[in-house]
mmCIF file of C-alpha atoms and ligand atoms in Angstrom:
data_model
loop_
_atom_site.group_PDB
_atom_site.id
_atom_site.type_symbol
_atom_site.label_atom_id
_atom_site.label_comp_id
_atom_site.label_asym_id
_atom_site.label_seq_id
_atom_site.Cartn_x
_atom_site.Cartn_y
_atom_site.Cartn_z
ATOM 1 C CA UNK X 1 -0.205 0.063 -0.233
ATOM 2 C CA UNK X 2 1.222 3.459 -0.957
ATOM 3 C CA UNK X 3 0.140 6.899 -0.914
ATOM 4 C CA UNK X 4 -0.507 8.421 -3.963
ATOM 5 C CA UNK X 5 -1.261 11.796 -5.429
ATOM 6 C CA UNK X 6 -4.633 11.376 -7.248
ATOM 7 C CA UNK X 7 -4.777 14.821 -8.417
ATOM 8 C CA UNK X 8 -3.478 18.001 -8.509
ATOM 9 C CA UNK X 9 -4.300 21.486 -9.431
ATOM 10 C CA UNK X 10 -3.316 25.381 -8.855
ATOM 11 C CA UNK X 11 -4.959 28.567 -8.836
ATOM 12 C CA UNK X 12 -3.143 31.854 -9.513
ATOM 13 C CA UNK X 13 -5.090 35.359 -9.355
ATOM 14 C CA UNK X 14 -6.025 37.121 -12.597
ATOM 15 C CA UNK X 15 -3.949 40.482 -11.720
ATOM 16 C CA UNK X 16 -0.730 39.875 -14.076
ATOM 17 C CA UNK X 17 2.272 42.694 -13.084
ATOM 18 C CA UNK X 18 5.082 42.926 -15.189
ATOM 19 C CA UNK X 19 8.573 44.186 -14.242
ATOM 20 C CA UNK X 20 8.026 47.250 -16.027
ATOM 21 C CA UNK X 21 4.504 47.719 -14.132
ATOM 22 C CA UNK X 22 7.002 48.007 -10.833
ATOM 23 C CA UNK X 23 9.787 50.091 -12.301
ATOM 24 C CA UNK X 24 6.508 52.917 -12.848
ATOM 25 C CA UNK X 25 6.672 53.178 -9.001
ATOM 26 C CA UNK X 26 9.848 51.239 -7.570
ATOM 27 C CA UNK X 27 13.425 52.317 -8.500
ATOM 28 C CA UNK X 28 14.144 49.129 -10.164
ATOM 29 C CA UNK X 29 13.807 48.190 -13.952
ATOM 30 C CA UNK X 30 12.973 44.990 -15.790
ATOM 31 C CA UNK X 31 16.836 44.077 -16.811
ATOM 32 C CA UNK X 32 17.760 44.205 -13.417
ATOM 33 C CA UNK X 33 14.992 42.149 -12.230
ATOM 34 C CA UNK X 34 15.249 39.534 -15.336
ATOM 35 C CA UNK X 35 19.126 39.524 -15.044
ATOM 36 C CA UNK X 36 19.165 38.972 -11.163
ATOM 37 C CA UNK X 37 16.069 36.346 -10.680
ATOM 38 C CA UNK X 38 14.630 35.315 -14.280
ATOM 39 C CA UNK X 39 11.385 36.720 -12.850
ATOM 40 C CA UNK X 40 9.361 38.585 -15.869
ATOM 41 C CA UNK X 41 6.080 39.275 -14.240
ATOM 42 C CA UNK X 42 3.861 37.964 -11.280
ATOM 43 C CA UNK X 43 -0.073 37.536 -9.926
ATOM 44 C CA UNK X 44 -1.556 39.701 -7.499
ATOM 45 C CA UNK X 45 -4.285 38.779 -5.673
ATOM 46 C CA UNK X 46 -7.600 40.872 -5.492
ATOM 47 C CA UNK X 47 -7.913 42.979 -2.630
ATOM 48 C CA UNK X 48 -10.901 40.883 -1.427
ATOM 49 C CA UNK X 49 -8.761 37.788 -1.716
ATOM 50 C CA UNK X 50 -6.973 36.324 0.974
ATOM 51 C CA UNK X 51 -4.613 32.905 1.476
ATOM 52 C CA UNK X 52 -7.981 30.824 2.353
ATOM 53 C CA UNK X 53 -9.665 32.171 -0.942
ATOM 54 C CA UNK X 54 -7.124 31.079 -3.125
ATOM 55 C CA UNK X 55 -6.877 27.881 -1.428
ATOM 56 C CA UNK X 56 -10.444 27.125 -1.759
ATOM 57 C CA UNK X 57 -10.399 27.789 -5.330
ATOM 58 C CA UNK X 58 -7.506 24.862 -6.116
ATOM 59 C CA UNK X 59 -9.006 22.608 -3.466
ATOM 60 C CA UNK X 60 -12.442 22.595 -5.513
ATOM 61 C CA UNK X 61 -10.146 22.157 -8.855
ATOM 62 C CA UNK X 62 -8.781 19.222 -7.205
ATOM 63 C CA UNK X 63 -11.983 17.528 -5.912
ATOM 64 C CA UNK X 64 -13.477 18.048 -9.234
ATOM 65 C CA UNK X 65 -10.670 16.133 -11.024
ATOM 66 C CA UNK X 66 -11.234 13.482 -9.263
ATOM 67 C CA UNK X 67 -15.228 13.816 -9.233
ATOM 68 C CA UNK X 68 -15.145 13.794 -5.217
ATOM 69 C CA UNK X 69 -17.543 15.092 -2.911
ATOM 70 C CA UNK X 70 -15.830 16.792 -0.374
ATOM 71 C CA UNK X 71 -17.040 15.472 2.878
ATOM 72 C CA UNK X 72 -14.957 12.233 1.475
ATOM 73 C CA UNK X 73 -11.898 14.099 2.675
ATOM 74 C CA UNK X 74 -10.686 13.247 6.190
ATOM 75 C CA UNK X 75 -8.093 15.869 6.750
ATOM 76 C CA UNK X 76 -6.964 19.265 5.332
ATOM 77 C CA UNK X 77 -3.418 20.642 5.752
ATOM 78 C CA UNK X 78 -2.580 24.139 4.265
ATOM 79 C CA UNK X 79 1.023 24.864 4.158
ATOM 80 C CA UNK X 80 1.169 29.337 4.470
ATOM 81 C CA UNK X 81 3.774 32.091 5.188
ATOM 82 C CA UNK X 82 0.750 34.394 4.592
ATOM 83 C CA UNK X 83 -2.591 32.972 6.572
ATOM 84 C CA UNK X 84 -5.451 35.142 6.617
ATOM 85 C CA UNK X 85 -4.852 35.825 10.213
ATOM 86 C CA UNK X 86 -1.502 35.755 12.554
ATOM 87 C CA UNK X 87 -1.719 32.368 13.516
ATOM 88 C CA UNK X 88 -5.209 32.005 14.070
ATOM 89 C CA UNK X 89 -7.667 30.505 12.836
ATOM 90 C CA UNK X 90 -5.770 28.382 11.046
ATOM 91 C CA UNK X 91 -6.500 28.667 6.798
ATOM 92 C CA UNK X 92 -7.157 24.946 6.874
ATOM 93 C CA UNK X 93 -9.991 25.536 9.065
ATOM 94 C CA UNK X 94 -11.547 28.134 6.703
ATOM 95 C CA UNK X 95 -11.191 26.254 3.865
ATOM 96 C CA UNK X 96 -12.433 22.821 5.076
ATOM 97 C CA UNK X 97 -15.577 24.957 6.032
ATOM 98 C CA UNK X 98 -16.112 26.485 2.697
ATOM 99 C CA UNK X 99 -15.614 23.490 0.587
ATOM 100 C CA UNK X 100 -17.916 21.460 2.787
ATOM 101 C CA UNK X 101 -15.520 19.110 4.039
ATOM 102 C CA UNK X 102 -17.727 18.246 7.126
ATOM 103 C CA UNK X 103 -15.834 15.132 8.268
ATOM 104 C CA UNK X 104 -12.477 16.472 8.033
ATOM 105 C CA UNK X 105 -9.819 17.458 10.600
ATOM 106 C CA UNK X 106 -7.646 20.927 9.795
ATOM 107 C CA UNK X 107 -4.684 22.173 10.536
ATOM 108 C CA UNK X 108 -1.974 24.889 8.878
ATOM 109 C CA UNK X 109 1.889 24.126 9.111
ATOM 110 C CA UNK X 110 4.478 26.497 8.913
ATOM 111 C CA UNK X 111 7.811 25.889 7.005
ATOM 112 C CA UNK X 112 8.053 28.941 4.601
ATOM 113 C CA UNK X 113 8.625 28.068 1.051
ATOM 114 C CA UNK X 114 9.435 24.348 1.923
ATOM 115 C CA UNK X 115 5.775 24.337 2.989
ATOM 116 C CA UNK X 116 4.461 21.734 0.389
ATOM 117 C CA UNK X 117 7.609 19.377 0.690
ATOM 118 C CA UNK X 118 6.541 19.182 4.484
ATOM 119 C CA UNK X 119 2.718 19.396 3.914
ATOM 120 C CA UNK X 120 3.107 16.435 1.265
ATOM 121 C CA UNK X 121 5.030 13.840 3.617
ATOM 122 C CA UNK X 122 2.593 14.669 6.332
ATOM 123 C CA UNK X 123 -0.535 13.808 3.862
ATOM 124 C CA UNK X 124 1.667 10.442 2.832
ATOM 125 C CA UNK X 125 2.530 9.774 6.393
ATOM 126 C CA UNK X 126 -1.049 10.048 7.289
ATOM 127 C CA UNK X 127 -2.360 7.747 4.701
ATOM 128 C CA UNK X 128 0.309 5.271 4.961
ATOM 129 C CA UNK X 129 -0.386 5.089 8.527
ATOM 130 C CA UNK X 130 -3.904 4.226 7.957
ATOM 131 C CA UNK X 131 -5.466 6.468 10.053
ATOM 132 C CA UNK X 132 -7.021 8.424 7.475
ATOM 133 C CA UNK X 133 -7.910 7.869 3.798
ATOM 134 C CA UNK X 134 -7.756 11.296 2.032
ATOM 135 C CA UNK X 135 -5.725 13.952 2.726
ATOM 136 C CA UNK X 136 -5.995 17.717 1.048
ATOM 137 C CA UNK X 137 -2.530 19.108 0.848
ATOM 138 C CA UNK X 138 -2.658 22.590 -0.106
ATOM 139 C CA UNK X 139 -0.019 25.433 -0.563
ATOM 140 C CA UNK X 140 -1.003 28.918 -0.736
ATOM 141 C CA UNK X 141 0.311 32.103 -0.052
ATOM 142 C CA UNK X 142 -0.921 36.064 -0.540
ATOM 143 C CA UNK X 143 3.099 36.888 -0.212
ATOM 144 C CA UNK X 144 2.304 40.493 -1.608
ATOM 145 C CA UNK X 145 0.466 41.331 1.178
ATOM 146 C CA UNK X 146 3.287 41.022 3.810
ATOM 147 C CA UNK X 147 5.832 42.803 1.096
ATOM 148 C CA UNK X 148 7.545 45.854 1.825
ATOM 149 C CA UNK X 149 6.407 47.604 -1.285
ATOM 150 C CA UNK X 150 9.345 49.981 -0.468
ATOM 151 C CA UNK X 151 12.111 47.854 -0.319
ATOM 152 C CA UNK X 152 13.236 46.822 -3.858
ATOM 153 C CA UNK X 153 15.652 44.159 -2.584
ATOM 154 C CA UNK X 154 12.245 42.099 -1.554
ATOM 155 C CA UNK X 155 9.341 43.662 -3.257
ATOM 156 C CA UNK X 156 10.126 42.339 -6.892
ATOM 157 C CA UNK X 157 10.422 38.669 -5.647
ATOM 158 C CA UNK X 158 6.970 37.711 -4.825
ATOM 159 C CA UNK X 159 3.881 36.364 -6.588
ATOM 160 C CA UNK X 160 0.395 35.261 -5.241
ATOM 161 C CA UNK X 161 -1.253 31.918 -6.089
ATOM 162 C CA UNK X 162 -2.229 28.279 -4.692
ATOM 163 C CA UNK X 163 -1.862 24.689 -5.235
ATOM 164 C CA UNK X 164 -3.144 21.607 -4.411
ATOM 165 C CA UNK X 165 -2.815 17.790 -4.210
ATOM 166 C CA UNK X 166 -5.161 14.882 -2.914
ATOM 167 C CA UNK X 167 -3.286 12.437 -1.315
ATOM 168 C CA UNK X 168 -5.197 9.006 -1.143
ATOM 169 C CA UNK X 169 -3.912 5.062 -1.278
ATOM 170 C CA UNK X 170 -3.168 3.342 -4.618
ATOM 171 C CA UNK X 171 -5.027 6.202 -6.657
ATOM 172 C CA UNK X 172 -2.377 7.580 -8.800
ATOM 173 C CA UNK X 173 1.637 8.822 -8.646
ATOM 174 C CA UNK X 174 3.212 7.246 -5.496
ATOM 175 C CA UNK X 175 5.046 9.819 -3.141
ATOM 176 C CA UNK X 176 8.345 7.122 -2.480
ATOM 177 C CA UNK X 177 10.260 9.591 -0.093
ATOM 178 C CA UNK X 178 10.598 13.038 1.154
ATOM 179 C CA UNK X 179 13.144 14.810 3.362
ATOM 180 C CA UNK X 180 12.728 17.196 5.787
ATOM 181 C CA UNK X 181 15.413 19.599 6.927
ATOM 182 C CA UNK X 182 16.066 22.715 9.119
ATOM 183 C CA UNK X 183 18.863 25.135 9.542
ATOM 184 C CA UNK X 184 17.291 26.906 12.405
ATOM 185 C CA UNK X 185 20.768 29.136 13.075
ATOM 186 C CA UNK X 186 19.673 30.993 9.767
ATOM 187 C CA UNK X 187 15.977 32.012 11.270
ATOM 188 C CA UNK X 188 16.951 35.735 10.818
ATOM 189 C CA UNK X 189 17.972 35.465 7.243
ATOM 190 C CA UNK X 190 14.307 35.424 6.404
ATOM 191 C CA UNK X 191 12.016 36.790 8.831
ATOM 192 C CA UNK X 192 9.011 38.869 9.919
ATOM 193 C CA UNK X 193 10.317 40.162 12.972
ATOM 194 C CA UNK X 194 7.672 42.302 14.884
ATOM 195 C CA UNK X 195 4.162 41.105 15.567
ATOM 196 C CA UNK X 196 4.806 37.588 17.267
ATOM 197 C CA UNK X 197 4.969 36.940 20.863
ATOM 198 C CA UNK X 198 8.675 37.446 20.632
ATOM 199 C CA UNK X 199 8.495 41.270 19.906
ATOM 200 C CA UNK X 200 4.989 42.169 19.925
ATOM 201 C CA UNK X 201 3.731 45.040 17.514
ATOM 202 C CA UNK X 202 4.365 48.148 19.524
ATOM 203 C CA UNK X 203 3.487 51.361 17.641
ATOM 204 C CA UNK X 204 5.648 53.600 19.768
ATOM 205 C CA UNK X 205 8.841 51.549 18.270
ATOM 206 C CA UNK X 206 7.873 49.572 15.451
ATOM 207 C CA UNK X 207 6.556 50.807 11.680
ATOM 208 C CA UNK X 208 4.822 48.196 9.371
ATOM 209 C CA UNK X 209 8.280 47.330 7.836
ATOM 210 C CA UNK X 210 8.877 45.192 11.148
ATOM 211 C CA UNK X 211 6.121 43.373 10.148
ATOM 212 C CA UNK X 212 6.860 42.392 6.609
ATOM 213 C CA UNK X 213 9.245 40.184 5.243
ATOM 214 C CA UNK X 214 12.932 41.022 5.473
ATOM 215 C CA UNK X 215 15.687 39.087 3.974
ATOM 216 C CA UNK X 216 19.384 38.566 3.692
ATOM 217 C CA UNK X 217 19.458 38.016 0.091
ATOM 218 C CA UNK X 218 22.882 37.030 -0.106
ATOM 219 C CA UNK X 219 23.003 34.568 2.462
ATOM 220 C CA UNK X 220 19.526 33.123 1.661
ATOM 221 C CA UNK X 221 21.059 32.306 -1.880
ATOM 222 C CA UNK X 222 24.084 30.569 -0.832
ATOM 223 C CA UNK X 223 21.811 28.541 1.804
ATOM 224 C CA UNK X 224 19.477 27.896 -1.414
ATOM 225 C CA UNK X 225 22.027 26.171 -3.886
ATOM 226 C CA UNK X 226 23.538 24.114 -1.114
ATOM 227 C CA UNK X 227 19.727 23.070 0.113
ATOM 228 C CA UNK X 228 19.041 22.353 -3.388
ATOM 229 C CA UNK X 229 21.954 20.232 -4.193
ATOM 230 C CA UNK X 230 22.036 18.178 -1.161
ATOM 231 C CA UNK X 231 18.336 17.469 -1.149
ATOM 232 C CA UNK X 232 18.837 16.130 -4.951
ATOM 233 C CA UNK X 233 21.820 13.462 -3.543
ATOM 234 C CA UNK X 234 19.986 12.447 -0.695
ATOM 235 C CA UNK X 235 16.580 11.512 -1.978
ATOM 236 C CA UNK X 236 18.298 10.019 -5.278
ATOM 237 C CA UNK X 237 20.801 7.948 -2.704
ATOM 238 C CA UNK X 238 17.659 6.925 -0.638
ATOM 239 C CA UNK X 239 16.184 5.815 -3.794
ATOM 240 C CA UNK X 240 19.356 3.877 -4.773
ATOM 241 C CA UNK X 241 19.800 6.009 -8.133
ATOM 242 C CA UNK X 242 21.560 8.567 -9.728
ATOM 243 C CA UNK X 243 20.445 12.405 -10.436
ATOM 244 C CA UNK X 244 20.722 11.632 -13.991
ATOM 245 C CA UNK X 245 18.199 9.199 -13.581
ATOM 246 C CA UNK X 246 15.336 11.622 -12.299
ATOM 247 C CA UNK X 247 12.910 12.961 -15.334
ATOM 248 C CA UNK X 248 12.028 16.460 -13.963
ATOM 249 C CA UNK X 249 13.695 18.263 -10.639
ATOM 250 C CA UNK X 250 10.962 20.971 -9.648
ATOM 251 C CA UNK X 251 12.616 23.182 -7.585
ATOM 252 C CA UNK X 252 10.909 26.161 -5.271
ATOM 253 C CA UNK X 253 10.615 29.079 -7.599
ATOM 254 C CA UNK X 254 12.595 31.356 -5.951
ATOM 255 C CA UNK X 255 15.250 32.686 -8.517
ATOM 256 C CA UNK X 256 16.688 31.233 -12.052
ATOM 257 C CA UNK X 257 20.406 32.083 -10.485
ATOM 258 C CA UNK X 258 20.076 29.394 -7.970
ATOM 259 C CA UNK X 259 18.979 26.792 -9.883
ATOM 260 C CA UNK X 260 21.455 27.242 -12.529
ATOM 261 C CA UNK X 261 24.127 27.171 -9.826
ATOM 262 C CA UNK X 262 22.624 23.766 -8.487
ATOM 263 C CA UNK X 263 22.360 22.383 -11.781
ATOM 264 C CA UNK X 264 25.730 23.468 -12.407
ATOM 265 C CA UNK X 265 27.204 21.604 -9.343
ATOM 266 C CA UNK X 266 24.911 18.462 -9.666
ATOM 267 C CA UNK X 267 26.570 18.575 -13.368
ATOM 268 C CA UNK X 268 23.040 18.075 -14.615
ATOM 269 C CA UNK X 269 21.374 20.087 -17.901
ATOM 270 C CA UNK X 270 19.719 22.971 -16.592
ATOM 271 C CA UNK X 271 16.459 21.704 -18.443
ATOM 272 C CA UNK X 272 16.307 18.894 -16.516
ATOM 273 C CA UNK X 273 14.546 21.572 -13.724
ATOM 274 C CA UNK X 274 11.366 22.762 -14.540
ATOM 275 C CA UNK X 275 10.640 26.240 -14.385
ATOM 276 C CA UNK X 276 7.873 29.015 -14.553
ATOM 277 C CA UNK X 277 9.163 31.438 -11.990
ATOM 278 C CA UNK X 278 9.189 34.011 -15.151
ATOM 279 C CA UNK X 279 5.492 34.007 -15.080
ATOM 280 C CA UNK X 280 4.569 33.521 -11.325
ATOM 281 C CA UNK X 281 7.384 34.657 -9.317
ATOM 282 C CA UNK X 282 8.301 33.096 -5.759
ATOM 283 C CA UNK X 283 4.711 32.086 -4.621
ATOM 284 C CA UNK X 284 6.412 29.913 -1.684
ATOM 285 C CA UNK X 285 4.835 27.097 -0.290
ATOM 286 C CA UNK X 286 2.619 27.264 -3.355
ATOM 287 C CA UNK X 287 5.010 27.491 -6.229
ATOM 288 C CA UNK X 288 5.885 23.454 -6.436
ATOM 289 C CA UNK X 289 2.135 22.218 -7.039
ATOM 290 C CA UNK X 290 2.067 25.536 -9.259
ATOM 291 C CA UNK X 291 4.976 24.280 -11.386
ATOM 292 C CA UNK X 292 3.538 20.581 -11.293
ATOM 293 C CA UNK X 293 0.128 21.806 -12.334
ATOM 294 C CA UNK X 294 1.823 23.812 -15.135
ATOM 295 C CA UNK X 295 3.915 20.605 -16.388
ATOM 296 C CA UNK X 296 0.840 18.506 -16.408
ATOM 297 C CA UNK X 297 -1.119 21.318 -18.531
ATOM 298 C CA UNK X 298 2.023 21.426 -20.897
ATOM 299 C CA UNK X 299 1.953 17.764 -21.044
ATOM 300 C CA UNK X 300 5.394 17.414 -19.883
ATOM 301 C CA UNK X 301 4.620 14.639 -17.215
ATOM 302 C CA UNK X 302 4.755 10.996 -18.124
ATOM 303 C CA UNK X 303 3.525 7.899 -16.202
ATOM 304 C CA UNK X 304 6.561 6.143 -14.586
ATOM 305 C CA UNK X 305 8.679 9.492 -14.441
ATOM 306 C CA UNK X 306 10.755 10.078 -11.583
ATOM 307 C CA UNK X 307 9.925 13.570 -10.098
ATOM 308 C CA UNK X 308 11.927 15.599 -7.771
ATOM 309 C CA UNK X 309 10.570 18.451 -5.669
ATOM 310 C CA UNK X 310 12.927 20.357 -3.808
ATOM 311 C CA UNK X 311 11.691 23.155 -1.366
ATOM 312 C CA UNK X 312 13.976 26.055 0.763
ATOM 313 C CA UNK X 313 13.307 28.755 2.698
ATOM 314 C CA UNK X 314 11.955 30.589 5.910
ATOM 315 C CA UNK X 315 13.434 28.813 8.998
ATOM 316 C CA UNK X 316 15.926 28.121 6.960
ATOM 317 C CA UNK X 317 14.187 25.015 6.142
ATOM 318 C CA UNK X 318 14.651 22.520 3.001
ATOM 319 C CA UNK X 319 14.166 19.043 1.782
ATOM 320 C CA UNK X 320 12.250 17.357 -0.986
ATOM 321 C CA UNK X 321 9.797 14.789 -2.074
ATOM 322 C CA UNK X 322 10.552 11.987 -4.711
ATOM 323 C CA UNK X 323 7.338 10.906 -6.544
ATOM 324 C CA UNK X 324 6.931 8.323 -9.451
ATOM 325 C CA UNK X 325 4.535 10.136 -11.560
HETATM 326 O O1 UT7 A 401 12.196 31.831 -1.111
HETATM 327 C C1 UT7 A 401 13.500 31.789 -0.906
HETATM 328 C C2 UT7 A 401 13.587 32.834 -0.378
HETATM 329 N N1 UT7 A 401 14.313 34.320 -1.377
HETATM 330 C C3 UT7 A 401 15.364 33.644 -2.231
HETATM 331 O O2 UT7 A 401 16.082 32.338 -2.400
HETATM 332 C C4 UT7 A 401 16.165 35.029 -2.464
HETATM 333 C C5 UT7 A 401 17.879 34.295 -2.458
HETATM 334 N N2 UT7 A 401 18.536 35.453 -3.056
HETATM 335 C C6 UT7 A 401 18.841 35.962 -4.080
HETATM 336 O O3 UT7 A 401 17.947 35.719 -5.139
HETATM 337 C C7 UT7 A 401 19.502 37.392 -4.484
HETATM 338 O O4 UT7 A 401 20.248 37.527 -3.393
HETATM 339 C C8 UT7 A 401 18.409 38.551 -4.754
HETATM 340 C C9 UT7 A 401 17.882 38.580 -5.957
HETATM 341 C C10 UT7 A 401 17.407 39.023 -3.585
HETATM 342 C C11 UT7 A 401 19.465 39.611 -5.376
HETATM 343 O O5 UT7 A 401 20.537 39.618 -6.393
HETATM 344 P P1 UT7 A 401 22.065 39.852 -6.016
HETATM 345 O O6 UT7 A 401 22.516 39.765 -7.153
HETATM 346 O O7 UT7 A 401 22.706 39.029 -4.441
HETATM 347 O O8 UT7 A 401 21.747 41.524 -5.518
HETATM 348 P P2 UT7 A 401 22.425 42.398 -4.351
HETATM 349 O O9 UT7 A 401 21.685 42.104 -3.153
HETATM 350 O O10 UT7 A 401 23.774 41.747 -3.991
HETATM 351 O O11 UT7 A 401 22.230 43.883 -4.862
HETATM 352 C C12 UT7 A 401 23.252 44.245 -6.300
HETATM 353 C C13 UT7 A 401 23.096 45.415 -6.109
HETATM 354 C C14 UT7 A 401 22.776 46.526 -5.274
HETATM 355 O O12 UT7 A 401 23.255 47.949 -5.412
HETATM 356 P P3 UT7 A 401 24.655 48.002 -4.943
HETATM 357 O O13 UT7 A 401 24.635 48.268 -3.197
HETATM 358 O O14 UT7 A 401 25.566 47.419 -5.521
HETATM 359 O O15 UT7 A 401 24.493 49.730 -5.387
HETATM 360 C C15 UT7 A 401 21.167 46.537 -4.648
HETATM 361 O O16 UT7 A 401 20.766 47.870 -4.170
HETATM 362 O O17 UT7 A 401 21.436 45.661 -6.964
HETATM 363 C C16 UT7 A 401 20.798 46.715 -6.114
HETATM 364 N N3 UT7 A 401 19.397 45.937 -6.064
HETATM 365 C C17 UT7 A 401 18.449 46.368 -7.273
HETATM 366 N N4 UT7 A 401 18.577 46.909 -8.258
HETATM 367 C C18 UT7 A 401 17.271 47.114 -8.818
HETATM 368 C C19 UT7 A 401 18.517 45.385 -5.312
HETATM 369 N N5 UT7 A 401 17.162 45.187 -5.905
HETATM 370 C C20 UT7 A 401 17.171 45.774 -7.133
HETATM 371 C C21 UT7 A 401 16.032 46.073 -7.763
HETATM 372 N N6 UT7 A 401 16.233 46.769 -8.721
HETATM 373 N N7 UT7 A 401 14.879 45.168 -7.162
#
């Protein structure tokens, strides 16, 4: 008995914002953003859309693919760094109610941009343990709402979107292994410093920027290349294969230069790595399911192929999943 992905879908908001659009209000340029990141445009959620709204759209798409009523779902897990509310209630509980998953438990998972990788392993483990039959695993982000739009070092990098997978027994693509890691010593490299119990927001001391994304870009870059290389090597070793045997590596879509550097270190051609960050930018926990959905739409996935996902981000967290498509 193995846990499988029986359906996968993504939803991105309609509004497209190009680099040139950003350059009208921020001191940046299409040339800088493209040459330093590979990003050309991103989607930005409508003012009335929060993380749960995007998650609900993608959850409905996944259930429709399986023609499955929502009350057949046993557990909803949402990975998000940009939840509707500060910590509670969970995005997952809102999704559980709005889609009509009346029998399901629900919780959120916080693992930064590695969130979907972690959530997929949670889904796999629950199903393989036999305690539930179906887990809806979702990554959903409205990062542009926690972005500091005066900080050109970060604001050009992020976009909004959601993706979801339904995990159930022997019904699709097997999740073979996962590798979940954390380097918490890098906690300050990617952080929203104020607003939590460590540093409650104090209007006398803090500005809005203290509640928004702050990143040591260089440090995260170096960590990300290592994390990508190590995750590919470790998952391949565990399966007793070489990285050349993997059909597709689906990395977290942060920056093309991170992916190029990792490809070089692994001695793999760049075309073995799927990228769509040029169109969607960094959507954190949503980027991997959005990428896999895109691959499905483009007809790139064939039965039997080995697909290796890799996430890396705040925590600092990293890791991956090996999937037999
Ligand atoms: O999801 C995981 C989290 N994030 C990541 O994976 C991001 C990891 N880091 C990176 O991708 C890169 O470090 C960045 C894309 C964030 C930055 O690229 P970089 O090549 O390391 O640029 P830099 O920080 O070294 O900055 C170079 C210059 C600076 O100017 P000075 O000080 O040399 O005059 C920046 O002020 O580029 C300037 N700069 C910009 N210029 C135009 C930074 N952002 C911009 C911008 N437009 N948007």
